[in-house]
PDB file of C-alpha atoms in Angstrom:
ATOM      1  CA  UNK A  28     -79.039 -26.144-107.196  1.00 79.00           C
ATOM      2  CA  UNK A  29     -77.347 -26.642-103.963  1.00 86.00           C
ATOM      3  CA  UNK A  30     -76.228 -22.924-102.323  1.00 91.00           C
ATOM      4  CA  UNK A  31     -72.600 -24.676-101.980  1.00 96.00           C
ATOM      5  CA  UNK A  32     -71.008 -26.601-104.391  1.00 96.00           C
ATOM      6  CA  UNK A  33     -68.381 -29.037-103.862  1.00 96.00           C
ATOM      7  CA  UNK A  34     -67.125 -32.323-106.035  1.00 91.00           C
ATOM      8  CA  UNK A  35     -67.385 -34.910-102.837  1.00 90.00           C
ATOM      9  CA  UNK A  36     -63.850 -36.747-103.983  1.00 88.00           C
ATOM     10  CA  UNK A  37     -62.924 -38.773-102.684  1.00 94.00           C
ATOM     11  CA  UNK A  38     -59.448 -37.625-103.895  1.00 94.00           C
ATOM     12  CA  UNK A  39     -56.991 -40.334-103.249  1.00 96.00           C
ATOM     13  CA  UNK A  40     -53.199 -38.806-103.026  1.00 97.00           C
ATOM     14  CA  UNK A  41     -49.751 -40.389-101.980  1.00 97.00           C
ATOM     15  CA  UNK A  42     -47.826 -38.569 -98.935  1.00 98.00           C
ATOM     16  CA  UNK A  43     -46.063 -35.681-100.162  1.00 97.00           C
ATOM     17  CA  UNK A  44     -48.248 -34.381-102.907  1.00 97.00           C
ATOM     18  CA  UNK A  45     -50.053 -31.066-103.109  1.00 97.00           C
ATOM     19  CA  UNK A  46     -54.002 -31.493-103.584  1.00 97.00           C
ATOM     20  CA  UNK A  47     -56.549 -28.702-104.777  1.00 96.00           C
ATOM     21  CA  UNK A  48     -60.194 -28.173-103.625  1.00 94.00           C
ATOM     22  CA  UNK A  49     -62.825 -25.784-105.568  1.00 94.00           C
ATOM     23  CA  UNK A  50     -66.007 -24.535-104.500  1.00 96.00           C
ATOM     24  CA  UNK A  51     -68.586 -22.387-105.896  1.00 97.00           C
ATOM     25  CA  UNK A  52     -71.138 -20.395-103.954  1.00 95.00           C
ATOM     26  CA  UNK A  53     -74.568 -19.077-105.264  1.00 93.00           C
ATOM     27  CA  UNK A  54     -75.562 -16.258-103.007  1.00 89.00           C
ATOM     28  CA  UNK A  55     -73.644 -13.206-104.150  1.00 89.00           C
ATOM     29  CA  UNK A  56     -74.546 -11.235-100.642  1.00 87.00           C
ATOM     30  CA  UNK A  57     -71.977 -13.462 -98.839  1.00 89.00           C
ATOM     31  CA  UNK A  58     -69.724 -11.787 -96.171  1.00 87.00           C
ATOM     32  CA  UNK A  59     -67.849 -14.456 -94.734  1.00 90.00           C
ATOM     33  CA  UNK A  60     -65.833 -17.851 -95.852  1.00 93.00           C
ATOM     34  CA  UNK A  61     -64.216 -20.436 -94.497  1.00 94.00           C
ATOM     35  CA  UNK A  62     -62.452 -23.735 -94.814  1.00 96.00           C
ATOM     36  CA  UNK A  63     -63.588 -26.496 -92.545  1.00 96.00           C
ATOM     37  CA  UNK A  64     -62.043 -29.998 -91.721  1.00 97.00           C
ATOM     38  CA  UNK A  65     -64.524 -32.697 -90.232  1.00 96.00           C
ATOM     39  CA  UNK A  66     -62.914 -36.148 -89.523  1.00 96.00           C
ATOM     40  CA  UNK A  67     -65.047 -39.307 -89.183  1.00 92.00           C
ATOM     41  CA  UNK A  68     -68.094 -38.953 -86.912  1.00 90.00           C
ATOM     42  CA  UNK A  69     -66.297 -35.853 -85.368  1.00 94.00           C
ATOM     43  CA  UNK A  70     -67.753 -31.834 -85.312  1.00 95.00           C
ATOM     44  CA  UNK A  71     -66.045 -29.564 -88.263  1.00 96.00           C
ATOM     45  CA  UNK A  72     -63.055 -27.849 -86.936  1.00 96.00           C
ATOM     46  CA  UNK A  73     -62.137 -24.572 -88.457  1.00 93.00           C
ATOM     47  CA  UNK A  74     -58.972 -24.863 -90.559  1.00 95.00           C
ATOM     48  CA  UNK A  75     -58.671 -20.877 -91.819  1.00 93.00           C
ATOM     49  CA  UNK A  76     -61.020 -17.849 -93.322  1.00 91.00           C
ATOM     50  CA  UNK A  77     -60.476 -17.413 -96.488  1.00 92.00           C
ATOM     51  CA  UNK A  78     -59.841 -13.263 -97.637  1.00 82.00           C
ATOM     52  CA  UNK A  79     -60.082 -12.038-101.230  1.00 82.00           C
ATOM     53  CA  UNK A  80     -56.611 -11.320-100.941  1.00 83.00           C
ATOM     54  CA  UNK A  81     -55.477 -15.033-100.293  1.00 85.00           C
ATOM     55  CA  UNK A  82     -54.072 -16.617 -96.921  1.00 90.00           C
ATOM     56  CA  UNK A  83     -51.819 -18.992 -96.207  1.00 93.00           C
ATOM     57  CA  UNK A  84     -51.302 -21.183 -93.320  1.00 94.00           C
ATOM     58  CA  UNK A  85     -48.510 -23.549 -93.087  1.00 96.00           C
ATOM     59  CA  UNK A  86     -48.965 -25.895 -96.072  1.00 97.00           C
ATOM     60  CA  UNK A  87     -52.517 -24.922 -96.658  1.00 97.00           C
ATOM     61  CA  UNK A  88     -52.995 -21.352 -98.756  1.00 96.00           C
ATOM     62  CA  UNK A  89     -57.054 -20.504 -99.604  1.00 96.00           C
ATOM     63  CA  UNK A  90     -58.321 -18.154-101.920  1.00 95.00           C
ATOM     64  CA  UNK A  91     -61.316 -16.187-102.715  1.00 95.00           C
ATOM     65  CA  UNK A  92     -62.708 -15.199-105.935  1.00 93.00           C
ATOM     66  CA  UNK A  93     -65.931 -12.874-105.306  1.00 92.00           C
ATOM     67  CA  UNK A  94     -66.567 -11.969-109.077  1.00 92.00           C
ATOM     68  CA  UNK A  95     -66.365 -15.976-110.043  1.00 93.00           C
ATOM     69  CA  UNK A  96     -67.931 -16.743-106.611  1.00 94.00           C
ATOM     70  CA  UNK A  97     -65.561 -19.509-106.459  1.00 94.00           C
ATOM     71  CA  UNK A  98     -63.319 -20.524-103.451  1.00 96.00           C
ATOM     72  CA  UNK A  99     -60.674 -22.676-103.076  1.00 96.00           C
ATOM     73  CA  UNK A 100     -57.710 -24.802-100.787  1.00 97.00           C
ATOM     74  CA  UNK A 101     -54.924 -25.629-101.838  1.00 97.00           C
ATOM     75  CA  UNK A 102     -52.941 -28.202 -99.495  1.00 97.00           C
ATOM     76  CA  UNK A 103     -49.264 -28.874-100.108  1.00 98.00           C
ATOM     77  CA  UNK A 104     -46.837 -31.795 -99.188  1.00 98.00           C
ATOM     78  CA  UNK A 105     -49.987 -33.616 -97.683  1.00 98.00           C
ATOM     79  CA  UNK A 106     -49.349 -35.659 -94.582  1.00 98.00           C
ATOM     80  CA  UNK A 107     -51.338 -38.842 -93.658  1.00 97.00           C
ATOM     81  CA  UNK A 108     -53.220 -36.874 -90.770  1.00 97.00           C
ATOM     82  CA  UNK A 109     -54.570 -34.517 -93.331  1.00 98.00           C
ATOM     83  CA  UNK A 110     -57.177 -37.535 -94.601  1.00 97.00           C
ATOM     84  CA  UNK A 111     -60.575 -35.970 -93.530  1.00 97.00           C
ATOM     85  CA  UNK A 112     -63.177 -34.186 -95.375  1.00 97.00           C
ATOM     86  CA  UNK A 113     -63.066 -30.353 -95.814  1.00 98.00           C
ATOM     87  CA  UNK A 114     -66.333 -28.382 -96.069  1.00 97.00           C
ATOM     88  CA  UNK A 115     -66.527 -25.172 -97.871  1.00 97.00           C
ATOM     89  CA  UNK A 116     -68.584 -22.933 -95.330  1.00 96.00           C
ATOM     90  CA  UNK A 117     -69.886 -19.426 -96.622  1.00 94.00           C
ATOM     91  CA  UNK A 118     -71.919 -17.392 -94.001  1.00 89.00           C
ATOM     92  CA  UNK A 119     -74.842 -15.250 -95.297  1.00 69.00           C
ATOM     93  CA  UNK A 120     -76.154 -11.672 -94.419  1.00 54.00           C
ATOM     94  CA  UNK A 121     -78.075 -13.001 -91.518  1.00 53.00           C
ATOM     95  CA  UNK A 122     -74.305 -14.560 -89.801  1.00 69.00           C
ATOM     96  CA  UNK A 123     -75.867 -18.300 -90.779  1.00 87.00           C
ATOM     97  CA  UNK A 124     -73.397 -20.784 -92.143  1.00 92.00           C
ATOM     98  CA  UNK A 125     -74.448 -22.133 -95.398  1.00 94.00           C
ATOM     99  CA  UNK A 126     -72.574 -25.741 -95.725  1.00 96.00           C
ATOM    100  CA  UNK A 127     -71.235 -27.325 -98.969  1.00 96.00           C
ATOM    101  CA  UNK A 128     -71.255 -31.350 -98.848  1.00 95.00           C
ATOM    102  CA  UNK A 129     -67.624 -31.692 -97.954  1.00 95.00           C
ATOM    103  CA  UNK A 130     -64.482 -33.176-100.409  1.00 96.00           C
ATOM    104  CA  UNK A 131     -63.205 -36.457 -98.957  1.00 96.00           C
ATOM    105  CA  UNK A 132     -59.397 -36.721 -99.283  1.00 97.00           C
ATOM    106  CA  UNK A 133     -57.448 -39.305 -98.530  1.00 97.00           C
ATOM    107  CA  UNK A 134     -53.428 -39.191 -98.431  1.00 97.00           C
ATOM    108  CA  UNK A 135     -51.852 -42.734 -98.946  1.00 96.00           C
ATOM    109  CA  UNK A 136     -48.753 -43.731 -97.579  1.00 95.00           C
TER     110      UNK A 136
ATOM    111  CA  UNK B  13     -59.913 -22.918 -72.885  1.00 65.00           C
ATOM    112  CA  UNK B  14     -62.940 -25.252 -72.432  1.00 82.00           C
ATOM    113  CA  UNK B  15     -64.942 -25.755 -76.018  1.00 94.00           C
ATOM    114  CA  UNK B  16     -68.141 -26.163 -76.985  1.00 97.00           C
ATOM    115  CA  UNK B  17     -69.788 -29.080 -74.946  1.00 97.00           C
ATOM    116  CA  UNK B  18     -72.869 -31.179 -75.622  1.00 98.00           C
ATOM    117  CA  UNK B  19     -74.915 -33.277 -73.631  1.00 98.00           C
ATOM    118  CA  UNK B  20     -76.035 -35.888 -74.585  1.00 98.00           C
ATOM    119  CA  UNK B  21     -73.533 -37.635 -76.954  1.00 97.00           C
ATOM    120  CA  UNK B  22     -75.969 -40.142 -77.879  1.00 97.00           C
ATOM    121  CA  UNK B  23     -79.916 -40.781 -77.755  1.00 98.00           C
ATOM    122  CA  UNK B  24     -82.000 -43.202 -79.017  1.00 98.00           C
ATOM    123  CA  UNK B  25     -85.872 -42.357 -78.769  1.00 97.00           C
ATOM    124  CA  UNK B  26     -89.275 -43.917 -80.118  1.00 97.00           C
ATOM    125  CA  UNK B  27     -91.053 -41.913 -82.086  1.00 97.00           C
ATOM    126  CA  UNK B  28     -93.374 -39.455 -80.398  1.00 97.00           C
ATOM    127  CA  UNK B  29     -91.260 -39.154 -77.079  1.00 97.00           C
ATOM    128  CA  UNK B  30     -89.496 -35.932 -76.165  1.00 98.00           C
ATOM    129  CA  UNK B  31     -86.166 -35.197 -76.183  1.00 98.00           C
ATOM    130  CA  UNK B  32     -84.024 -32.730 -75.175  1.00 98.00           C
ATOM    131  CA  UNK B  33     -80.872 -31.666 -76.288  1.00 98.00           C
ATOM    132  CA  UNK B  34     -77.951 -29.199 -74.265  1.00 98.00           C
ATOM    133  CA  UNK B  35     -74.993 -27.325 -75.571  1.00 98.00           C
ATOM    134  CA  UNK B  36     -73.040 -24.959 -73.331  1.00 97.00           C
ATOM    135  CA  UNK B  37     -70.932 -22.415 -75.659  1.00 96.00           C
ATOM    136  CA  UNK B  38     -67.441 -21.506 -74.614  1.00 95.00           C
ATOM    137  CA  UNK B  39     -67.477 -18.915 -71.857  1.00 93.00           C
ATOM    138  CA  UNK B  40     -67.887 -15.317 -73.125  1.00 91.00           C
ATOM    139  CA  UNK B  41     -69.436 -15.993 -76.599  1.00 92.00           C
ATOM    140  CA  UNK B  42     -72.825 -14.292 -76.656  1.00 91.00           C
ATOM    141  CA  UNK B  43     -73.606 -16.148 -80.264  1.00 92.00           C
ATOM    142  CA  UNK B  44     -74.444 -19.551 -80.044  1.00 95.00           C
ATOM    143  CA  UNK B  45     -75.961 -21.114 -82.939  1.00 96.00           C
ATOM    144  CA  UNK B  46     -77.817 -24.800 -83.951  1.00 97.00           C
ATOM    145  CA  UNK B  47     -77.034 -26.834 -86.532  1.00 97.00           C
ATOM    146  CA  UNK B  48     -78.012 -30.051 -88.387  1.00 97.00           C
ATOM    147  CA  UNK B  49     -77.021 -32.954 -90.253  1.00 96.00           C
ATOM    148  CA  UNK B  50     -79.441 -35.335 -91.652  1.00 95.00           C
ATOM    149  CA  UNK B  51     -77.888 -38.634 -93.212  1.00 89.00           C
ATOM    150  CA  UNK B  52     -76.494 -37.930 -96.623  1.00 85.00           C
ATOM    151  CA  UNK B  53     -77.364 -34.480 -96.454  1.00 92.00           C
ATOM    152  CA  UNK B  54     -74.842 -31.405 -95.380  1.00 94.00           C
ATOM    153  CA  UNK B  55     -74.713 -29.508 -92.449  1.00 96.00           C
ATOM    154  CA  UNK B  56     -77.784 -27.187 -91.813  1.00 96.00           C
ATOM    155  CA  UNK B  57     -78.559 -24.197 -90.347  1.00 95.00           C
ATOM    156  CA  UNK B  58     -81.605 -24.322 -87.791  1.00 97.00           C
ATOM    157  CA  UNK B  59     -81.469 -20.725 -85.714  1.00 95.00           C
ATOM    158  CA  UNK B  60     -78.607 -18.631 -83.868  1.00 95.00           C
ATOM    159  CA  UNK B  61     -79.291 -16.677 -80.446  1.00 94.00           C
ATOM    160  CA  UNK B  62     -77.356 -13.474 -79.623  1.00 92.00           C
ATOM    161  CA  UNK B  63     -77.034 -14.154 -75.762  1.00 93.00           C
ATOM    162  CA  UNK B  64     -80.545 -14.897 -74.704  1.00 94.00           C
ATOM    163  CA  UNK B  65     -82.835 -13.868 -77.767  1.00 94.00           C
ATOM    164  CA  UNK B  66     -83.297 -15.435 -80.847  1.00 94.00           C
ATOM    165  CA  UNK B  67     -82.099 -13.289 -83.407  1.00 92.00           C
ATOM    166  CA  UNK B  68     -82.973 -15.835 -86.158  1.00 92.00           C
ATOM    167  CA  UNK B  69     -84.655 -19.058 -86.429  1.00 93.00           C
ATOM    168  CA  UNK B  70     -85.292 -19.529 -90.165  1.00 91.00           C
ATOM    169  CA  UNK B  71     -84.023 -22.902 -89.997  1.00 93.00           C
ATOM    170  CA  UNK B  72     -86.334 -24.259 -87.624  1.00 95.00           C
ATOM    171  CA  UNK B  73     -88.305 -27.348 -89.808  1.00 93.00           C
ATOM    172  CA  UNK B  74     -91.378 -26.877 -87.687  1.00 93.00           C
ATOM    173  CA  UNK B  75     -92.990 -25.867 -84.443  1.00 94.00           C
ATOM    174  CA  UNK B  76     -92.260 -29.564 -83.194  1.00 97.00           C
ATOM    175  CA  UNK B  77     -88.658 -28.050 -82.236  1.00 97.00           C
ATOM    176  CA  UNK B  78     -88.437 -25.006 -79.434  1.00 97.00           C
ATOM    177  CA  UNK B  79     -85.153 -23.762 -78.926  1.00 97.00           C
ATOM    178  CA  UNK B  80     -84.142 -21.896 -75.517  1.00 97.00           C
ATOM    179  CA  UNK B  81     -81.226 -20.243 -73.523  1.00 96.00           C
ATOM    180  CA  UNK B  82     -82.529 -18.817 -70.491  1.00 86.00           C
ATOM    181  CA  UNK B  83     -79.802 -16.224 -68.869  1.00 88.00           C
ATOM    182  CA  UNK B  84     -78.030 -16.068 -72.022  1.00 85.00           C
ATOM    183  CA  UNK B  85     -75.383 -19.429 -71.096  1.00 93.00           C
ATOM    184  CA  UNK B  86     -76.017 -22.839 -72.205  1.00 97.00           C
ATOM    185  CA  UNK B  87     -78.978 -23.347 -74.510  1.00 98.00           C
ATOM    186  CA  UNK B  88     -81.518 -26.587 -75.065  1.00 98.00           C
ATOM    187  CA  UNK B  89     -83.198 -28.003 -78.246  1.00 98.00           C
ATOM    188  CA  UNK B  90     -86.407 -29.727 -77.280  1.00 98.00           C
ATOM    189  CA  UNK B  91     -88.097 -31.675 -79.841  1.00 97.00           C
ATOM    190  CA  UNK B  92     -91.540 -32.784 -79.221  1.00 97.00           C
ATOM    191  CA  UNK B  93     -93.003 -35.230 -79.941  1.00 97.00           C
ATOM    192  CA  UNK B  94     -89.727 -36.709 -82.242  1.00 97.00           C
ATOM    193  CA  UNK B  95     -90.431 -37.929 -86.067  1.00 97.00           C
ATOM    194  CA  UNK B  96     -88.230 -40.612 -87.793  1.00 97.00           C
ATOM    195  CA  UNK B  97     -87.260 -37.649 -89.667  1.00 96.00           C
ATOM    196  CA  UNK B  98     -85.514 -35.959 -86.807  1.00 97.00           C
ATOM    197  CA  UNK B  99     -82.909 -38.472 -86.692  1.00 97.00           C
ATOM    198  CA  UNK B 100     -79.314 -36.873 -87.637  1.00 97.00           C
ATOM    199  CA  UNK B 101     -76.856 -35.054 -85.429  1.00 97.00           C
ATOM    200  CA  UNK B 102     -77.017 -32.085 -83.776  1.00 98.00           C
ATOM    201  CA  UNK B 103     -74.255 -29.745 -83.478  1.00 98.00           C
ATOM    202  CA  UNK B 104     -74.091 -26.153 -81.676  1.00 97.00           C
ATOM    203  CA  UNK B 105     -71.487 -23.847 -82.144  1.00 95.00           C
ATOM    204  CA  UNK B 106     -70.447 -20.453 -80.364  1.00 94.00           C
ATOM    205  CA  UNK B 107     -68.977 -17.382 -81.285  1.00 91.00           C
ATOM    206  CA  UNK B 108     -67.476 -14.270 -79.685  1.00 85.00           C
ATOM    207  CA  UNK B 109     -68.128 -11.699 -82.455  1.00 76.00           C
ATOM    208  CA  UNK B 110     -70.603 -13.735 -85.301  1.00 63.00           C
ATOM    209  CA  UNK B 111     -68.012 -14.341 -87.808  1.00 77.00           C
ATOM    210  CA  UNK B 112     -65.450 -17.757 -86.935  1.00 86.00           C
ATOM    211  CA  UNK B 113     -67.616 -20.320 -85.561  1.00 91.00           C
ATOM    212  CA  UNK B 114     -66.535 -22.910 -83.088  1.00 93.00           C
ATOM    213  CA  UNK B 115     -68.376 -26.620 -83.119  1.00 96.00           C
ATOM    214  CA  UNK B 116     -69.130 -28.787 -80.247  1.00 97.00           C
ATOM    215  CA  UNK B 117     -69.293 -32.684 -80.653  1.00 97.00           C
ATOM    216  CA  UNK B 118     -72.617 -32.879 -81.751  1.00 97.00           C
ATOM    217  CA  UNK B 119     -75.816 -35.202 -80.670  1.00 98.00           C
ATOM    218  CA  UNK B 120     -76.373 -38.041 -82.247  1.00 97.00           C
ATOM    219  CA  UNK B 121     -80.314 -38.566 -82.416  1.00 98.00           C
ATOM    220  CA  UNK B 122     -81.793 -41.602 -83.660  1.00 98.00           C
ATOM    221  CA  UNK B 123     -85.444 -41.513 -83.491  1.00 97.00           C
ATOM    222  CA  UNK B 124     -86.732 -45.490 -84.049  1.00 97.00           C
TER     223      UNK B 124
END
């Protein structure tokens, strides 16, 4: 079983409409999460931290969910430039960051 | 702000030659960190320094891979002598305090 879980899409959506990502996590000890964005054959670029308590950014809003051990994005009013593929990062006891596979979306026109 | 920079962008290699990989972190971050991504795999972890010390290098696959940063700046990945297997991209990141992580372009490795 794979430490980060994500389904790998791709998720196909028309401009405009709001689009949901889940991820689970295994390792219980985990301190730290994060949403990443990695376009095409380009490094991942940090797109927020996700809190227990929720954060929003903009259009994007994350949430954690330690007892569940389940993380998620949510990503409203999607604009062509968000097409990429977001990574659901946790980051252990030792300050590693444990990758999930990443969740292609693409946002039609 | 200058970020995380890589050198080279691109190297192609036979199998059994050396190669050597650099990543200069963005100035001030004592954490700078190695990562990995084989084809069709995700993104691994292979060790993190805390300015010039190695404060963990679980990741490393095997002693065919030494991983340095002399004066506690820029750091180099040296693998030797390369396997087909090496072939992926390799990505360094900084950070100022261990928690947000910032990425550099990556190396693209292809080991023929």
């Amino acid at each position: 079983r794979k430490e980060v879980e994500q389904d790998p899409g791709p998720f196909n959506v028309p401009e405009g409409a709001t689009v949901a990502f889940n991820c689970t996590y295994s390792n219980s000890a985990s301190q730290s999460f994060f949403w990443y964005r990695q376009d095409c054959r380009k490094e991942p670029k940090l797109l927020m931290s996700v809190y227990s308590s929720g954060n929003e950014d903009g259009r994007f809003t994350a949430q954690l969910n330690r007892a569940s051990q389940y993380i998620s994005l949510l990503i409203r009013d999607s604009k062509l430039s968000d097409s990429a593929t977001y990574l659901c990062v946790v980051g252990g006891g030792r300050r590693a960051l444990t990758f999930g596979s990443g969740t292609r979306l693409q946002v039609q026109p | 702000e200058a970020g995380v920079t890589q050198f080279p962008s691109h190297s192609v290699i036979e199998k059994g030659q050396t190669v050597t990989l650099r990543c200069d972190p963005i100035s001030g971050h004592d954490n700078l960190y190695w990562y990995r991504r084989v084809m069709g795999k995700e993104i691994k972890f292979l060790l993190h320094f805390v300015k010039e010390s190695k404060q963990d290098e679980s990741g490393m696959p095997n002693n065919r891979f030494l991983a340095e940063r002399t004066g506690g700046t820029y750091s180099t990945l040296k693998v030797q002598p390369a396997e087909l297997e090496d072939s992926g991209v390799y990505f360094c990141a900084s950070s100022p305090h261990n928690y947000e992580q910032y990425f550099g372009p990556g190396t693209r490795l292809t080991v023929t």
